[in-house]
mmCIF file of C-alpha atoms in Angstrom:
data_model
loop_
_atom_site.group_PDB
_atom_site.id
_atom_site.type_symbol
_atom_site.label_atom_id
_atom_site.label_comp_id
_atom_site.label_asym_id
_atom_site.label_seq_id
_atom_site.Cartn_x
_atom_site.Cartn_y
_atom_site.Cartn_z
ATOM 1 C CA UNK A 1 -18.733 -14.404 -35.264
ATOM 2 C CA UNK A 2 -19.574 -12.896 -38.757
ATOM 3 C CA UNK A 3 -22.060 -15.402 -39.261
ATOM 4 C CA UNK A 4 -24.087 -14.890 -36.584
ATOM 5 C CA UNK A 5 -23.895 -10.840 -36.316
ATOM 6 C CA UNK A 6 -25.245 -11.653 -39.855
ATOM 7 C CA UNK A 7 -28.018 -13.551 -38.603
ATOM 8 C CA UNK A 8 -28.693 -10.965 -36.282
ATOM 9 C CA UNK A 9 -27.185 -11.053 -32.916
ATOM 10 C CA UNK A 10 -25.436 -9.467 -30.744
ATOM 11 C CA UNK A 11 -21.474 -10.660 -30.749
ATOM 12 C CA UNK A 12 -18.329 -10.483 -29.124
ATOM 13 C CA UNK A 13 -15.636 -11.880 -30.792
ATOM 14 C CA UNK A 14 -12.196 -12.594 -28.606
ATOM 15 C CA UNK A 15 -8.864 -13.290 -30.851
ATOM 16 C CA UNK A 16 -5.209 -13.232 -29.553
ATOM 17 C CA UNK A 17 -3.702 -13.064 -32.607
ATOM 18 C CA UNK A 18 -3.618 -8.962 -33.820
ATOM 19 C CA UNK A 19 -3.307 -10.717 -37.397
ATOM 20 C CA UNK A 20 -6.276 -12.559 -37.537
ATOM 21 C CA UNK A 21 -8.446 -9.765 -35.280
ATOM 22 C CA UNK A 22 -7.677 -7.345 -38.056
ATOM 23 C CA UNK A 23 -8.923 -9.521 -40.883
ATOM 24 C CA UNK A 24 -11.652 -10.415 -38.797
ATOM 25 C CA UNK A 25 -12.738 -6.356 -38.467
ATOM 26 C CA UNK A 26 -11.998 -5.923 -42.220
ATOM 27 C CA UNK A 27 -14.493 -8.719 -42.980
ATOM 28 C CA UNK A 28 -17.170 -6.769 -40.650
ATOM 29 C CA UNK A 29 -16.442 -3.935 -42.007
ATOM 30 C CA UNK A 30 -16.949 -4.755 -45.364
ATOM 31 C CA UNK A 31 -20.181 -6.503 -44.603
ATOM 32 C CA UNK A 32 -21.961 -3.822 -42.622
ATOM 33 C CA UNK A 33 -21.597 -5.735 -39.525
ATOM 34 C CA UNK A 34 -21.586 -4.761 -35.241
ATOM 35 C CA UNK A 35 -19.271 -7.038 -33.673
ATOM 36 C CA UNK A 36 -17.033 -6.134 -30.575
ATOM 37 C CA UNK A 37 -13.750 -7.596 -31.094
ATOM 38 C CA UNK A 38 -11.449 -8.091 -28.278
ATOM 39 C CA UNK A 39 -7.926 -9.128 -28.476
ATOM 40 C CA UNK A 40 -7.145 -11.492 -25.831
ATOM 41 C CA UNK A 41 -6.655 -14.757 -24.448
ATOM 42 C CA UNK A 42 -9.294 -17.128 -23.653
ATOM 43 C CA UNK A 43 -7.101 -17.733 -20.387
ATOM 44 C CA UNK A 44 -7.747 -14.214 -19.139
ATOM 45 C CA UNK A 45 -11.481 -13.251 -20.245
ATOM 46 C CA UNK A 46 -13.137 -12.105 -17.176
ATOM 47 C CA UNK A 47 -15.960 -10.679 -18.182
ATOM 48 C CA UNK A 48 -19.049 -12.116 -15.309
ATOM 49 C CA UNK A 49 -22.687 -12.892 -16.957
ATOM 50 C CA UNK A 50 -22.565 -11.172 -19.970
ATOM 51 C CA UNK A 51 -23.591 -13.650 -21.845
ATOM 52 C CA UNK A 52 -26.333 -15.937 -23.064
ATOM 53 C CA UNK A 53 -24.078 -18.003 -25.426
ATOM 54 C CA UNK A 54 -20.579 -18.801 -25.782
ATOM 55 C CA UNK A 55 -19.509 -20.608 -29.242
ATOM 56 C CA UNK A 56 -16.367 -22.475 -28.907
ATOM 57 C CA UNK A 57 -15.375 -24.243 -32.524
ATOM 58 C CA UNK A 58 -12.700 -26.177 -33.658
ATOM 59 C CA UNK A 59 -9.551 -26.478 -31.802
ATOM 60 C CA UNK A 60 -10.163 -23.446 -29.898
ATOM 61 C CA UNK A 61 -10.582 -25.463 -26.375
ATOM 62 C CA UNK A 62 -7.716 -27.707 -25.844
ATOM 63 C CA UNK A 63 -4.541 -25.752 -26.796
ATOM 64 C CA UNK A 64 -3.574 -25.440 -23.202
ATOM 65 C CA UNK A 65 -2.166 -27.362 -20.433
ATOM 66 C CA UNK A 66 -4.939 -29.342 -18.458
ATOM 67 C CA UNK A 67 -4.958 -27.243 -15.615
ATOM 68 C CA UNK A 68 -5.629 -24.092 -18.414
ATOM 69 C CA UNK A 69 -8.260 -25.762 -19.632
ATOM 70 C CA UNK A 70 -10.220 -26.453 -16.863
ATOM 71 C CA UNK A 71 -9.714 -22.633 -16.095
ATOM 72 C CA UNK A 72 -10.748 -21.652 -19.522
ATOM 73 C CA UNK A 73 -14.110 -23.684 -18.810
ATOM 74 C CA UNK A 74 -14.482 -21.850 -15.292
ATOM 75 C CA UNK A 75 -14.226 -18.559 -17.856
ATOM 76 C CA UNK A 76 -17.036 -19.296 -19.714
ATOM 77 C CA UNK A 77 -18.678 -20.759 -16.839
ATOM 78 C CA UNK A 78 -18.726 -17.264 -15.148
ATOM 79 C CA UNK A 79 -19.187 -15.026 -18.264
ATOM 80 C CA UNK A 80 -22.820 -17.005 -18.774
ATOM 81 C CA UNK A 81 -25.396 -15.706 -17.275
ATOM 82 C CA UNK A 82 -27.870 -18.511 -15.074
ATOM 83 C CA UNK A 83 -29.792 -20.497 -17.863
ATOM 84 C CA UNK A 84 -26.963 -19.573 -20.400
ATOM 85 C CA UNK A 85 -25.338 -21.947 -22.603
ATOM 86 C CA UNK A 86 -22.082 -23.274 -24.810
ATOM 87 C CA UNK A 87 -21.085 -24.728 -27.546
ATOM 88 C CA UNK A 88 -17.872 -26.798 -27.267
ATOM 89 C CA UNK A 89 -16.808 -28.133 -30.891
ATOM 90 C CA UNK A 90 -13.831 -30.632 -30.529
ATOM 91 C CA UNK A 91 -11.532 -33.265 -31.836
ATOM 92 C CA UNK A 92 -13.285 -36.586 -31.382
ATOM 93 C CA UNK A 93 -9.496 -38.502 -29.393
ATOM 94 C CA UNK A 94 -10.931 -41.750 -30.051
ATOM 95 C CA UNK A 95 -11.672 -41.054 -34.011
ATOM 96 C CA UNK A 96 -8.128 -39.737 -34.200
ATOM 97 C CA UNK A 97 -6.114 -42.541 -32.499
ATOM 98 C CA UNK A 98 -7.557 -44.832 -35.335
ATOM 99 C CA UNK A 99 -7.380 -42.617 -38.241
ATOM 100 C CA UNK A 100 -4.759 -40.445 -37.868
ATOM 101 C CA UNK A 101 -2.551 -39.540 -40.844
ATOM 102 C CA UNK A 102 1.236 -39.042 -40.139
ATOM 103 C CA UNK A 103 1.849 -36.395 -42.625
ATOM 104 C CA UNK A 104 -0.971 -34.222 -44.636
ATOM 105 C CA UNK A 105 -0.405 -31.710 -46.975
ATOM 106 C CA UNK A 106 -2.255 -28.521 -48.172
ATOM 107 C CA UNK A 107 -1.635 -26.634 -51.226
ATOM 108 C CA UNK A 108 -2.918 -23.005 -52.435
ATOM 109 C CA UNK A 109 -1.665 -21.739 -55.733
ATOM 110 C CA UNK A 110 2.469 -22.022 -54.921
ATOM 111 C CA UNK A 111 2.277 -21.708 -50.992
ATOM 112 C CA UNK A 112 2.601 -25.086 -48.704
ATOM 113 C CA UNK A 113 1.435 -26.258 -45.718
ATOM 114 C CA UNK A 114 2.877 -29.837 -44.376
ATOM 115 C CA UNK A 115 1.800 -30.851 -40.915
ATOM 116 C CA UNK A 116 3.712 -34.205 -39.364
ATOM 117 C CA UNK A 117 0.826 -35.762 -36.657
ATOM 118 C CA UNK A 118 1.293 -37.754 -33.583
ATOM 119 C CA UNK A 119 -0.571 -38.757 -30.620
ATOM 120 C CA UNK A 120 1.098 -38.754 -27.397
ATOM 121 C CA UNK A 121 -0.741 -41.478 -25.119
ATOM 122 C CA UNK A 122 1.058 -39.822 -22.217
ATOM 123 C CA UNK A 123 -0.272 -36.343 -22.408
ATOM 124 C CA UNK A 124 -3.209 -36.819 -24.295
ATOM 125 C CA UNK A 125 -1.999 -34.524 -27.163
ATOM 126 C CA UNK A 126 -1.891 -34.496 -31.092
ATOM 127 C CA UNK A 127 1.246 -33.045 -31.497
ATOM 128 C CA UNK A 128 1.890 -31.198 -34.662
ATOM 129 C CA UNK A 129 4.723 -30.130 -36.171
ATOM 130 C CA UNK A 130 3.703 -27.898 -39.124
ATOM 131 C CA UNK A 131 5.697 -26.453 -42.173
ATOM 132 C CA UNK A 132 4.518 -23.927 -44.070
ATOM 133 C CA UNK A 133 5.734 -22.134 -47.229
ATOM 134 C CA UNK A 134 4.122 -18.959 -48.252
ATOM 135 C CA UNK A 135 5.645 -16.816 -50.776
ATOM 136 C CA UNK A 136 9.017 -18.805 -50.978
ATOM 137 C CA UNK A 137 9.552 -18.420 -47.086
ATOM 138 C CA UNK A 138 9.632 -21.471 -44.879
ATOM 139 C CA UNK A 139 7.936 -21.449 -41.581
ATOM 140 C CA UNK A 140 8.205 -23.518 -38.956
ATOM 141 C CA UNK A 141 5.283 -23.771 -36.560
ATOM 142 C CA UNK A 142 4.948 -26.783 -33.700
ATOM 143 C CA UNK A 143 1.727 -26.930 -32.115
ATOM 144 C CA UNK A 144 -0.485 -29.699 -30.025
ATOM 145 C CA UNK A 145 -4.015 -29.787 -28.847
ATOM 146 C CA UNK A 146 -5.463 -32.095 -25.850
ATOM 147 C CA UNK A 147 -7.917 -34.707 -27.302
ATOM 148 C CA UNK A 148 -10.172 -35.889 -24.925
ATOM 149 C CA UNK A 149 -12.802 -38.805 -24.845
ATOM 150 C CA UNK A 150 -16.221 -37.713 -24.414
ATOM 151 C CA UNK A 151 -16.462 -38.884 -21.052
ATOM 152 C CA UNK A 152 -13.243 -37.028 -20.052
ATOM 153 C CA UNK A 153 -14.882 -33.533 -21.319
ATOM 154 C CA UNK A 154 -17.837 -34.400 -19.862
ATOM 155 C CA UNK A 155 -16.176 -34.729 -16.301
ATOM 156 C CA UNK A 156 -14.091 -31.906 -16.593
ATOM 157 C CA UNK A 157 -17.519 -29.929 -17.997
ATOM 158 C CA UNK A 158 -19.135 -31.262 -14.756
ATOM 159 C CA UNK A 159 -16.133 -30.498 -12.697
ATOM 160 C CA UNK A 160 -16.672 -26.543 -13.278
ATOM 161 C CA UNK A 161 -20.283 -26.556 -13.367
ATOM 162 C CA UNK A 162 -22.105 -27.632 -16.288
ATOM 163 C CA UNK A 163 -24.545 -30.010 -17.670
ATOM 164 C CA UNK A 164 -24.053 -31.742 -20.758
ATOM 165 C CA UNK A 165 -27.168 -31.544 -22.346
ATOM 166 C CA UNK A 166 -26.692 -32.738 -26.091
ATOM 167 C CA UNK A 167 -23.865 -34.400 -27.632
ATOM 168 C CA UNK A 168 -23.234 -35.253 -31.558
ATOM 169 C CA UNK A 169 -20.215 -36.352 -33.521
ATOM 170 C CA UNK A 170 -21.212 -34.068 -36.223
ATOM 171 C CA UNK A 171 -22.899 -31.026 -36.663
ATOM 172 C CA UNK A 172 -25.863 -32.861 -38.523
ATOM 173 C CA UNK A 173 -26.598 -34.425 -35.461
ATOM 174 C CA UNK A 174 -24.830 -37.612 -35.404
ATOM 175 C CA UNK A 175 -24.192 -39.399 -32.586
ATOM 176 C CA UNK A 176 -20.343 -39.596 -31.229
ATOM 177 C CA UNK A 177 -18.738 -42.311 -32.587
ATOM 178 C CA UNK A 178 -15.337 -44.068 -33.963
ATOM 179 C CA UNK A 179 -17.013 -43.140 -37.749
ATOM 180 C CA UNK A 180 -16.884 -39.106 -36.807
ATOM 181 C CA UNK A 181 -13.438 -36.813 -35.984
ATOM 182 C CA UNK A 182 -15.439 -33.824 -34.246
ATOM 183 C CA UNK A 183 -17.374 -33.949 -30.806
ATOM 184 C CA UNK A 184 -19.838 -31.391 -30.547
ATOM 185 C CA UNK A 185 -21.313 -30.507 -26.712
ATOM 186 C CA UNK A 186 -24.052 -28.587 -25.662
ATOM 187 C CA UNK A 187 -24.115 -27.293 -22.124
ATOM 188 C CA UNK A 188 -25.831 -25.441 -19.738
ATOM 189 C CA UNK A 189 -24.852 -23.154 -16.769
ATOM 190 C CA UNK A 190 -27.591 -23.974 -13.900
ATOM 191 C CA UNK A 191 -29.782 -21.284 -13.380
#
């Protein structure tokens, strides 16, 4: 969101976490920048053609059950306006089945973070069960994401309304492929 208020244009920004909405106005603040921030949840934005663009990066989409999903997609669906567009940035399933790691770790100064990965076939999900140690407290935080193939987010995209119009494994412009983890989709409410 900072990014492009930098470059310019006009941005809401939607955040459930009060944590992570407050660093996020800090930041604009302390750059000079307009952004509206909502907190909320991607489940219940209801705004109806608002918008030209919707950026959706990086685990964002996916965090839900299926049948959330889908209704997140029918959210951004209606908040375009006719013509409008999104960007849906995701884990590439098929990269991660073959590559996936079953324990990485990330270290900042003293503080920890340990995820444990898995892939359940029967949901779809990466579960991850994450440790973190910041400040000589342990945290425990489980999460898991849906990884879809591309032609399983293209259905579902299709499903609510959309037209995939580009796809790329990376954001150079790649194709999708077993060589890239991210799937990046460009789509297109009909006008």
């Amino acid at each position: 969101a900072l990014e492009l208020a930098h470059r310019g244009y006009s941005v809401v920004g939607l955040e459930r976490m009060p944590g992570f909405l407050s660093l996020a106005r800090q930041q604009a603040e302390a750059a000079g920048l307009e952004v509206e921030w909502v907190e909320g949840d991607a489940r219940e934005f209801d705004r109806v053609e608002q918008f030209d663009r919707v950026v959706c990066l990086f685990d964002v989409f996916g965090l839900h059950r299926d049948d959330e999903n889908a209704d997140v997609l029918r959210r951004i669906h209606h908040a375009l306006r006719p013509g409008g567009r999104a960007c849906i940035d995701v884990r590439n399933r098929d990269w991660i089945i073959r590559s996936i790691l079953p324990v990485t770790m990330m270290q900042k100064g003293q503080d920890l973070m340990i995820d444990r990965h898995s892939f359940d076939p029967l949901t779809g999900r990466l579960v991850d069960f994450r440790l973190m140690v910041r400040d000589g407290q342990v945290k425990q935080a489980p999460l898991s994401v849906r990884l879809y193939s591309f032609t399983e987010l293209r259905s579902l995209l299709t499903s609510v309304g959309f037209e995939v119009t580009d796809a790329f494994g990376t954001w150079d412009g790649a194709p999708i492929g077993l060589q890239h983890n991210r799937m990046v989709l460009m789509v297109e409410k009909a006008r």
